[in-house]
Short mmCIF file of C-alpha atoms in Angstrom, two decimals:
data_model
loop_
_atom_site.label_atom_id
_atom_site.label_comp_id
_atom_site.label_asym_id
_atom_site.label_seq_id
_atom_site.Cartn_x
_atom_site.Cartn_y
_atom_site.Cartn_z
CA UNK W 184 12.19 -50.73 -91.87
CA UNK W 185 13.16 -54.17 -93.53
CA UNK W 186 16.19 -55.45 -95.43
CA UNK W 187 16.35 -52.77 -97.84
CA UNK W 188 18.40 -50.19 -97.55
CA UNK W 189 17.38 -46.42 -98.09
CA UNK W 190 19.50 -44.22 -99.81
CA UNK W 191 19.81 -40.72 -99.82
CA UNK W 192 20.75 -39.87 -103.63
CA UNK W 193 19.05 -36.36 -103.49
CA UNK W 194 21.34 -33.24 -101.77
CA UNK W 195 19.49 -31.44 -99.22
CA UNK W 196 17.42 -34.11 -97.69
CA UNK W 197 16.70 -34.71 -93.95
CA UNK W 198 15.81 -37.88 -92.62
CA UNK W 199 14.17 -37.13 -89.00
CA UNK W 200 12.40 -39.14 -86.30
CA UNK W 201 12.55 -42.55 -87.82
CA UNK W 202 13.74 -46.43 -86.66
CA UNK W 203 16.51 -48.13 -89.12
CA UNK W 204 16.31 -51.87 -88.12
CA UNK W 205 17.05 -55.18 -89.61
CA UNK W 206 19.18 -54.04 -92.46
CA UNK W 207 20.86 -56.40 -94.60
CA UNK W 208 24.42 -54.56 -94.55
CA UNK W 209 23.93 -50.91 -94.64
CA UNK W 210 21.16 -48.83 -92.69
CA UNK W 211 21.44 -45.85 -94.67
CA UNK W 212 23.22 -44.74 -97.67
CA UNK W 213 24.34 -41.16 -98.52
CA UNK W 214 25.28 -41.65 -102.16
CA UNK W 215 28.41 -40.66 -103.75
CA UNK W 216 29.21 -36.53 -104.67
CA UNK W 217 25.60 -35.63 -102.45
CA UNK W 218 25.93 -33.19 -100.38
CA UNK W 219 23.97 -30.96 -97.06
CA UNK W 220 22.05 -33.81 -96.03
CA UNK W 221 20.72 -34.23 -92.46
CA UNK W 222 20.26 -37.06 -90.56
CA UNK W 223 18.71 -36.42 -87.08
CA UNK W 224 17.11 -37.85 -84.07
CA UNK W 225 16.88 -41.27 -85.30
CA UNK W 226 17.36 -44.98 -83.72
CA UNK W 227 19.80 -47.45 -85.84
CA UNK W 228 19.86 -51.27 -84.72
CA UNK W 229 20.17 -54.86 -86.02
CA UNK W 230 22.33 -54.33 -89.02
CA UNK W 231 24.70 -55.99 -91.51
CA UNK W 232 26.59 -59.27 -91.39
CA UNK W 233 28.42 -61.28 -89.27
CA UNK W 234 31.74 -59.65 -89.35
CA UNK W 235 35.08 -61.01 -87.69
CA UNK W 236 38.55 -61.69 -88.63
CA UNK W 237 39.09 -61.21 -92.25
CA UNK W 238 41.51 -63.96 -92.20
CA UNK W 239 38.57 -66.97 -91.11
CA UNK W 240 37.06 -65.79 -93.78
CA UNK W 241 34.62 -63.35 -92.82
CA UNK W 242 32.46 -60.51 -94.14
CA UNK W 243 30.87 -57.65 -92.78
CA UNK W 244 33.45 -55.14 -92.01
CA UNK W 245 32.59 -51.49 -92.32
CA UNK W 246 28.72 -52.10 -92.06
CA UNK W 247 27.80 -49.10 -90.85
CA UNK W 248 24.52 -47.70 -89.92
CA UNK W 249 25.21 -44.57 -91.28
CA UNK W 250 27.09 -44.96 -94.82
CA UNK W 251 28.56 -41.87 -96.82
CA UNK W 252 29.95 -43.01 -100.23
CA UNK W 253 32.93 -41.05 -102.22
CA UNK W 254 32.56 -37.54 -102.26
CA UNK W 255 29.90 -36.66 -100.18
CA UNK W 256 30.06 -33.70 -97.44
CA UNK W 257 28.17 -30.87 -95.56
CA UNK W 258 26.68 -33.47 -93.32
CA UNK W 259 24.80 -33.01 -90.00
CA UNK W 260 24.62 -36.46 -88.13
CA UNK W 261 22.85 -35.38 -85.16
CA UNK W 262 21.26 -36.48 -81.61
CA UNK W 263 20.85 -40.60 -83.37
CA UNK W 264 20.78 -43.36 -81.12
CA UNK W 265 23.22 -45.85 -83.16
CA UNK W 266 22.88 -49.35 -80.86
CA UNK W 267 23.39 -53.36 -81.13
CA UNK W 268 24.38 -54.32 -84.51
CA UNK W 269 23.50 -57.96 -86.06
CA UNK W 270 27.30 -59.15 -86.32
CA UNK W 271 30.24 -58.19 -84.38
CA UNK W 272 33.97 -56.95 -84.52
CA UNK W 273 36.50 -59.67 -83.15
CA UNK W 274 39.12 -58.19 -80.98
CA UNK W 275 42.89 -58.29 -81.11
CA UNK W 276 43.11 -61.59 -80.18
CA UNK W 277 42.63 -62.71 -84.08
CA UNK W 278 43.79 -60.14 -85.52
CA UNK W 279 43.20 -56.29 -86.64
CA UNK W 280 39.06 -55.76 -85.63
CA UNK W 281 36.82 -56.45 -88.38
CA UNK W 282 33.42 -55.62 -88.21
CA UNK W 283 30.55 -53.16 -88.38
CA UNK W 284 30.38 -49.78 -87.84
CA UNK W 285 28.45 -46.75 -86.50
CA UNK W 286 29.06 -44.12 -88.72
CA UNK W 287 31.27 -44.50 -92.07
CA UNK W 288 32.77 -41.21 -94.32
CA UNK W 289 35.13 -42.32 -97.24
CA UNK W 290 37.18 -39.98 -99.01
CA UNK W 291 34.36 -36.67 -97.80
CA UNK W 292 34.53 -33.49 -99.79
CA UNK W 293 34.38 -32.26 -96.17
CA UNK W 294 32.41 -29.72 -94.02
CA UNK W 295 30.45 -32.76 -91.86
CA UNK W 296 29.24 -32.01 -88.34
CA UNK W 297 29.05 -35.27 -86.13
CA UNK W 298 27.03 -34.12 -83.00
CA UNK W 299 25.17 -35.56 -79.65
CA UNK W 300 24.73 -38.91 -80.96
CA UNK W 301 25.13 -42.16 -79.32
CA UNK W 302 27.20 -45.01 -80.05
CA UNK W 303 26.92 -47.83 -78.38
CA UNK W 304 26.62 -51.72 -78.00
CA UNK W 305 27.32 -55.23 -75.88
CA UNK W 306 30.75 -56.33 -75.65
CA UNK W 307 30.28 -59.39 -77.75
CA UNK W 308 28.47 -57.15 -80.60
CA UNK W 309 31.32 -54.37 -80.46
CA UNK W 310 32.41 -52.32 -83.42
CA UNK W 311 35.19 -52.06 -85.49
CA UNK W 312 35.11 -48.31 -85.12
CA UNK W 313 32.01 -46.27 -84.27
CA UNK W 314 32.76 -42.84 -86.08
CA UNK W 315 36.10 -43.82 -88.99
CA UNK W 316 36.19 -44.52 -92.96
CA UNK W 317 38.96 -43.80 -94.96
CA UNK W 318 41.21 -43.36 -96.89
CA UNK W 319 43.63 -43.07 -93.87
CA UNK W 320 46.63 -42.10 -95.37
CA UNK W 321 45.71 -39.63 -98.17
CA UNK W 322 44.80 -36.09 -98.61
CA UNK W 323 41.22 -36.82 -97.96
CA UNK W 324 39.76 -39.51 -95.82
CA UNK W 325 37.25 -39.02 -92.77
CA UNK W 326 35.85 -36.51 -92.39
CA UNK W 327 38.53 -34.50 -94.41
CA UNK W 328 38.46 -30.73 -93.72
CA UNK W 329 36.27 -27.83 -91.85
CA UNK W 330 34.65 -30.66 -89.98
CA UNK W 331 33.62 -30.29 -86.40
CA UNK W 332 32.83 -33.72 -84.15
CA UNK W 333 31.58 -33.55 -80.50
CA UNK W 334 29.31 -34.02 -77.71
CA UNK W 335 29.08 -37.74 -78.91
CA UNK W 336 28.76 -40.62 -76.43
CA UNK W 337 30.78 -43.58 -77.27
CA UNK W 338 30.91 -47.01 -76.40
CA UNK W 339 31.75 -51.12 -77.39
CA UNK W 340 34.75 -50.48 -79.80
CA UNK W 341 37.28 -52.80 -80.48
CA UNK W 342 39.70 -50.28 -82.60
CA UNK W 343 39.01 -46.99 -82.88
CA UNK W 344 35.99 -44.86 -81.16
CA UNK W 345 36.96 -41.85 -83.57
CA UNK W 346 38.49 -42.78 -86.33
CA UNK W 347 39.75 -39.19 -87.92
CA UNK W 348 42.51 -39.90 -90.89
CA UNK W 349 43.60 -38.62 -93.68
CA UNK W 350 43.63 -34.94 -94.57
CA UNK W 351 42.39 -33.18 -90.87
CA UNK W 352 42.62 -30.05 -92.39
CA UNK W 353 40.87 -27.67 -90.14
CA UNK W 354 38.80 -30.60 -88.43
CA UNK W 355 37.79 -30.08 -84.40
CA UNK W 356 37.16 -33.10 -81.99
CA UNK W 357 35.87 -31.97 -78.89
CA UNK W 358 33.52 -32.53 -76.33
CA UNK W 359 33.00 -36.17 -76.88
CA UNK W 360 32.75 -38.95 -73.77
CA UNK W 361 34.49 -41.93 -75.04
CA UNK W 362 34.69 -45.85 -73.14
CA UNK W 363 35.28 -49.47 -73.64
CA UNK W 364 37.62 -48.57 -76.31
CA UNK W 365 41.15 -49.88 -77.62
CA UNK W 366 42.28 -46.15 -79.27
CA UNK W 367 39.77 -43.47 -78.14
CA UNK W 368 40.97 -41.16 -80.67
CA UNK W 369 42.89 -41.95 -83.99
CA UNK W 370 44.96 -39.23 -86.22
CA UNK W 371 46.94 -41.88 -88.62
CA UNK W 372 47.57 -39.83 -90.70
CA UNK W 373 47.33 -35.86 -90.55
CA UNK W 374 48.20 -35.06 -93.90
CA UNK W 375 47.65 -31.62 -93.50
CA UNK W 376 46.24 -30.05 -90.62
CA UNK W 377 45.61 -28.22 -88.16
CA UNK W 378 43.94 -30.61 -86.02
CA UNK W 379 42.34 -29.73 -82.94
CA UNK W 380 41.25 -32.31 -80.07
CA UNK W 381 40.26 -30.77 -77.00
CA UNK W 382 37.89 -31.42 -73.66
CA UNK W 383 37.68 -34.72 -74.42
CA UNK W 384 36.79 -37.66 -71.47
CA UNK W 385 38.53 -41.13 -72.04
CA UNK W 386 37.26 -43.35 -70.07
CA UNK W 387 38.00 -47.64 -69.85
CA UNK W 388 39.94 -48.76 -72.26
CA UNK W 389 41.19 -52.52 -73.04
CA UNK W 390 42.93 -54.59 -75.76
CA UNK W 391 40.52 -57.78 -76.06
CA UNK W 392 38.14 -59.78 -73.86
CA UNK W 393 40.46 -61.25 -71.61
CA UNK W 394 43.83 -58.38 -71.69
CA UNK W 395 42.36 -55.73 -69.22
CA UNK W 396 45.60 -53.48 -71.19
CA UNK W 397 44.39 -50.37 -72.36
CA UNK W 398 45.71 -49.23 -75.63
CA UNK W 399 46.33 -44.84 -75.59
CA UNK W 400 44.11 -42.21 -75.71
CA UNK W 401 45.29 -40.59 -78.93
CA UNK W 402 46.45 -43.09 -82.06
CA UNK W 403 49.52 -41.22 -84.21
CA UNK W 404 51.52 -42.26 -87.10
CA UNK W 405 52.22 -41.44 -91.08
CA UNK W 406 53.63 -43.27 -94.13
CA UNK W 407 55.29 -41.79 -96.85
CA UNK W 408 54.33 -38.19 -97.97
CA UNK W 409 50.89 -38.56 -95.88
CA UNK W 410 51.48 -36.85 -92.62
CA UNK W 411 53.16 -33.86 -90.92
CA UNK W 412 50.17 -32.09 -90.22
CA UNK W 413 49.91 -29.75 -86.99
CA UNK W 414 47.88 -31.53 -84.01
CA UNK W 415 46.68 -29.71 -81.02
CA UNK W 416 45.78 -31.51 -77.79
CA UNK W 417 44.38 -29.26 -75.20
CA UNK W 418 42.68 -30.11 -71.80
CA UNK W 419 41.53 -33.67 -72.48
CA UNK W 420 41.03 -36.01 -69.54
CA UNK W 421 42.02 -39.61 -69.06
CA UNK W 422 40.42 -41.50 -65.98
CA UNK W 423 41.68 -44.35 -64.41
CA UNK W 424 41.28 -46.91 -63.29
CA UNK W 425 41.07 -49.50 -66.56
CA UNK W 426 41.94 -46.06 -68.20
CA UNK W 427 44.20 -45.93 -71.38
CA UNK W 428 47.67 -47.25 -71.41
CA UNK W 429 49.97 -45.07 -73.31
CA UNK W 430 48.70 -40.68 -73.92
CA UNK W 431 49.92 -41.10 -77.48
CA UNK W 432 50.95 -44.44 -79.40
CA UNK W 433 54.41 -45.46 -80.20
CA UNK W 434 54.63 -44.29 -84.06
CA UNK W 435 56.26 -41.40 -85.13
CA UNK W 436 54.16 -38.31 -84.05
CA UNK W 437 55.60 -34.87 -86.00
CA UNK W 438 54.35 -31.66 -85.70
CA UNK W 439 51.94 -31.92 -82.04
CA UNK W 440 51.19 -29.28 -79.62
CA UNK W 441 49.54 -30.49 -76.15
CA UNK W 442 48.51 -27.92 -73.17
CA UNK W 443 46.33 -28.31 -70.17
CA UNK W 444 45.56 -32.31 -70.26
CA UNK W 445 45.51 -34.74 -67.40
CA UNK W 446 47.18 -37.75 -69.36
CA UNK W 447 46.85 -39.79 -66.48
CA UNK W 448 48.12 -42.66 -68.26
CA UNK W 449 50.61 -45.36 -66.29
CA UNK W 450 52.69 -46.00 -69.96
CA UNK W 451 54.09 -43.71 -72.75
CA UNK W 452 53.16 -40.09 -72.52
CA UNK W 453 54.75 -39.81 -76.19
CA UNK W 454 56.93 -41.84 -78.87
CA UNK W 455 60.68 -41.99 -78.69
CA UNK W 456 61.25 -41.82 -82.25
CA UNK W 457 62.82 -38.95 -83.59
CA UNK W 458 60.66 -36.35 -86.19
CA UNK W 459 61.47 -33.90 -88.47
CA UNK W 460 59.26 -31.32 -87.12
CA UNK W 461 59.80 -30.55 -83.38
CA UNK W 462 57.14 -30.73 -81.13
CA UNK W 463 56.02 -28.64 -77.92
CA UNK W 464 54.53 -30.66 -74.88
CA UNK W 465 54.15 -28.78 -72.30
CA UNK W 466 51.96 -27.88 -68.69
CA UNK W 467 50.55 -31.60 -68.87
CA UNK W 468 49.99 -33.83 -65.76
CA UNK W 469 51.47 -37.28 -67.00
CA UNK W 470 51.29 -39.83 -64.07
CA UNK W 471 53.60 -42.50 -66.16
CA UNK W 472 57.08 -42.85 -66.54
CA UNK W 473 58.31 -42.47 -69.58
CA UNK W 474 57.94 -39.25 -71.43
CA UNK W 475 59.65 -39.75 -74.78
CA UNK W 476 60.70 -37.05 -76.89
CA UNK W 477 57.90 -34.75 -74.79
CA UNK W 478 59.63 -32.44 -72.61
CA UNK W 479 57.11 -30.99 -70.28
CA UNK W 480 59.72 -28.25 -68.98
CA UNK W 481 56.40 -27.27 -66.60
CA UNK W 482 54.92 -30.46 -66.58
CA UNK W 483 52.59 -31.57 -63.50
CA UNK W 484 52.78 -34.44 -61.24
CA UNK W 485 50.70 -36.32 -58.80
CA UNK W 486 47.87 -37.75 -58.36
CA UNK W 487 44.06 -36.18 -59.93
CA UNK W 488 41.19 -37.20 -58.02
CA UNK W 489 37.52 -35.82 -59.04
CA UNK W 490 34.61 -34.98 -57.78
CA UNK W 491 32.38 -37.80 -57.21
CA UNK W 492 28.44 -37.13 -59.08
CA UNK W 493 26.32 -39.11 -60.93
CA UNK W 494 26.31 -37.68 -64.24
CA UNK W 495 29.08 -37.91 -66.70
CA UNK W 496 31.03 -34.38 -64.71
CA UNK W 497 34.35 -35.19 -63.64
CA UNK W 498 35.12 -32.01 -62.19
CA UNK W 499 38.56 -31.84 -60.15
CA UNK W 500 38.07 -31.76 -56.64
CA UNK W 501 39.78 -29.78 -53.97
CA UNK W 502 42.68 -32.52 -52.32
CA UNK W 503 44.24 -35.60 -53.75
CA UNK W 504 45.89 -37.86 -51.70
CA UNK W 505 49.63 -38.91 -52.23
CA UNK W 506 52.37 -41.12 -50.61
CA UNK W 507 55.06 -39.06 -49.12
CA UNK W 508 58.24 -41.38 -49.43
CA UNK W 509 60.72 -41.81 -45.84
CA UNK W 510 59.52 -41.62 -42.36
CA UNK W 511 57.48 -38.94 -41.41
CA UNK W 512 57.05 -37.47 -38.07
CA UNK W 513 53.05 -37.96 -37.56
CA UNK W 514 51.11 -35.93 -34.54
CA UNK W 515 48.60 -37.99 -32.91
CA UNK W 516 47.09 -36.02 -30.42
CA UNK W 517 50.01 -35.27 -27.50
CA UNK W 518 52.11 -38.34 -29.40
CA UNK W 519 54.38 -38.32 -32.07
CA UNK W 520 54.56 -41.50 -34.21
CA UNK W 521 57.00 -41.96 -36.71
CA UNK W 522 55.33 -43.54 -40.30
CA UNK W 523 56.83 -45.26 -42.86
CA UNK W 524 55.74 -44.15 -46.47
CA UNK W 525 52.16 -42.61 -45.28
CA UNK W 526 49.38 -41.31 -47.10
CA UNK W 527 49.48 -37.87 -47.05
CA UNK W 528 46.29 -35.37 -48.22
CA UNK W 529 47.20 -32.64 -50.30
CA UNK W 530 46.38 -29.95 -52.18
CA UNK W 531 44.62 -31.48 -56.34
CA UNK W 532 47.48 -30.50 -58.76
CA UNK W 533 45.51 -30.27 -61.64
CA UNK W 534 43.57 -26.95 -60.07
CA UNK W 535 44.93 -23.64 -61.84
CA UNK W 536 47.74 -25.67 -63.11
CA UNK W 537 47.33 -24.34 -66.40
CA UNK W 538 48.08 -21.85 -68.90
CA UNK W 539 45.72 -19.52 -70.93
CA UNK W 540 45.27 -20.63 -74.10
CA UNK W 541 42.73 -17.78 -75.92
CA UNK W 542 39.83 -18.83 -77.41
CA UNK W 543 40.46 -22.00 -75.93
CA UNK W 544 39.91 -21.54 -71.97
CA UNK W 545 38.92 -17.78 -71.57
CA UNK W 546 36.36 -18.20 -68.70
CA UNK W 547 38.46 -20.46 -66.90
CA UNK W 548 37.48 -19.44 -62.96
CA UNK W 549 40.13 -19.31 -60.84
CA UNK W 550 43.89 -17.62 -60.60
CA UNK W 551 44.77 -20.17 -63.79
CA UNK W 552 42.83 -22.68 -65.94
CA UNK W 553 42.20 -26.01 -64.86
CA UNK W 554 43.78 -28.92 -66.36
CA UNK W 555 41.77 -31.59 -68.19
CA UNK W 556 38.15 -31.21 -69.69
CA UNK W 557 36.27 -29.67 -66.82
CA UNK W 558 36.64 -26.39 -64.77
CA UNK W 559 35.96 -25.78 -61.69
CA UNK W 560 33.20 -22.52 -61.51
CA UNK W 561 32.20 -23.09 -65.66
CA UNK W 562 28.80 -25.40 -66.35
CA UNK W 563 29.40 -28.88 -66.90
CA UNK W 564 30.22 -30.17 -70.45
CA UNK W 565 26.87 -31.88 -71.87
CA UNK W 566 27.09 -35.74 -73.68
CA UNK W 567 24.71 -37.23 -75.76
CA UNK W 568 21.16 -37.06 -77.35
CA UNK W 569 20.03 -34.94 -74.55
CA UNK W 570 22.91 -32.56 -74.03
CA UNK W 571 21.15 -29.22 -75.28
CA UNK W 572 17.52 -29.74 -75.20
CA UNK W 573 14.89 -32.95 -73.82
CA UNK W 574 13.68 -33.74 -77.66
CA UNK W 575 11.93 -37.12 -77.70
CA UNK W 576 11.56 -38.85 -81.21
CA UNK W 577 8.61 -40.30 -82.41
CA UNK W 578 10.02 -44.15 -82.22
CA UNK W 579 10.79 -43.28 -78.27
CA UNK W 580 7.24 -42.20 -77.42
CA UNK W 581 5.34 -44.91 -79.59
#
């Protein structure tokens, strides 16, 4: 397709099996108030303007492939291959990113299911955010309420990978592989809640072409009346190296409930800044040193290591290794040798670390769940276009 953008202004339409390229801003267009539209096992590429700090005077921010004006909701955004926009989002160097986007939901009545695509790009063509819209801090935003996003693949973003603000009212985020990100996963604001963000993989993270920084795995934070909403974090994983910074950002983070995750995250586990609703951190493996207000009265330490495979499985493996601090006595064969601050192999303390959380980690395998996304004994967690069956669109076979 050419410069002209389709729209979908009908409810209950499907768009299936077809290429989007060489839009002018805009790939598609759900129009405002429509509603139970599909959009499946298509290929987006070469769209919108330049994009780039707002403050050199560019344009192009929020060109998304995928555009859902005002109002609309009960969409299925399925298996899509979402790849290589025209223009690109600067990084923090100049400024807040500015640029296009993958997927884009403002103000949805709700009721949107975001599955098994994949979002991706080149450095230098990144995205703004690949799944966000707005309004952030409000009582509706993206995707709103009774929304569920996950097995998604995402990649090249220069802000947020998931942008989900606003209202969160009964919205899941879960099973989603997430890299080359700044914030994997943004909640500013929760308006209402409950939130749920589980068995989620972050993966590289970094603040601009040249600061290798990572930013955190969850973005927090409210303003005025907007925010307060419950948050659950259960059994995500952060991987290191180039991982992310900081668990949660510095802003004010009310109302959050975390179980189960490997935040293995050299920064902030959580902010310092005092809220009026108390929240419960708890059986976590933080590897940083500074906890903030989180108490983690069973909190893990040490060191996670994984089992090496070539798929996306990051499955715990059996020992981890560890420096044991002094001198240590050290048999080598009839000799004794004293060591100085050795390596020692131990047992992986993120192996039945956990606690049961129901409907949550039922068939966990051993004498206690696992911590992080993957458990030993269960079938791997699936990503992308692929992850439940081997359909081929007609654009990949022609």
């Amino acid at each position: 397709m050419g410069k002209i953008t389709p729209a979908l202004s009908m409810p209950i339409t499907s768009v299936r099996g077809l290429e989007f390229c060489n839009a002018a801003v805009h790939g598609l267009v759900i129009k405002s108030k429509r509603h139970d539209n599909v959009v499946e096992d298509c290929r987006f590429t070469f769209w919108g303007r330049i994009g780039g700090p707002r403050t050199y005077g560019n344009q192009g921010g929020t060109d998304s492939e995928i555009y859902a004006e005002r109002r609309s909701g009960n969409l299925t955004i399925q298996r899509n291959l979402i790849e290589n926009p025209r223009g690109a989002s600067n990084d923090w160097d100049t400024g807040h990113p500015d640029g296009p986007q993958g997927i884009t939901l403002i103000n949805s009545s709700g009721g949107n299911v975001i599955r098994y695509n994949e979002i991706r790009s080149t450095e230098d063509h990144g995205y703004n955010d690949a799944i966000g819209g707005g309004s952030n801090f409000s009582f509706e935003g993206s995707p709103n309420r009774d929304s569920d996003i996950y097995g998604n693949i995402i990649a090249n973003v220069w802000d947020d990978a998931i942008e989900s603000e606003g209202a969160n009212m009964n919205v899941r985020i879960w099973n989603n592989y997430i890299e080359k990100t700044f914030q994997h996963i943004a909640t500013a604001c929760t308006s209402k809640g409950p939130l749920y963000i589980f068995r989620n993989v972050c993966g590289e993270s970094r603040r601009t072409h040249r600061d290798p920084l990572g930013g955190s795995m969850i973005k927090v934070g409210e303003r005025d009346e907007f925010g307060g909403g419950r948050k659950f974090v259960f059994h995500n994983t952060s991987i290191q190296p180039k991982g992310a910074f900081h668990a949660f950002s510095g802003h004010v983070n009310p109302n959050t409930v975390t179980r189960n995750n490997i935040f293995n995250c050299p920064g902030r586990l959580a902010s310092s800044r005092e809220v009026d609703t108390s929240c419960d951190f708890d059986y976590d493996l933080f590897t940083g040193s500074d906890r903030g207000i989180a108490q983690e009265r069973h909190g893990i330490r040490g060191n996670p290591a994984f089992v090496k495979s070539y798929a996306l499985e990051f499955y715990p493996a059996s020992t981890t290794t560890r420096i044991k601090w002094g001198k240590v006595p050290t048999q080598f064969g009839d000799k004794t040798v004293t060591l100085t601050d050795p390596v020692m192999t131990g047992p992986n303390p993120v192996i039945d670390s956990g606690v049961r959380l129901a409907n949550f980690n039922d068939d966990y395998a051993g004498k206690a769940p696992d911590l992080g996304a993957f458990e030993l004994g269960c079938p791997p967690i699936r990503f992308g276009r692929r992850a439940v069956s081997d359909i081929w669109a007609p654009w990949e076979l022609h």
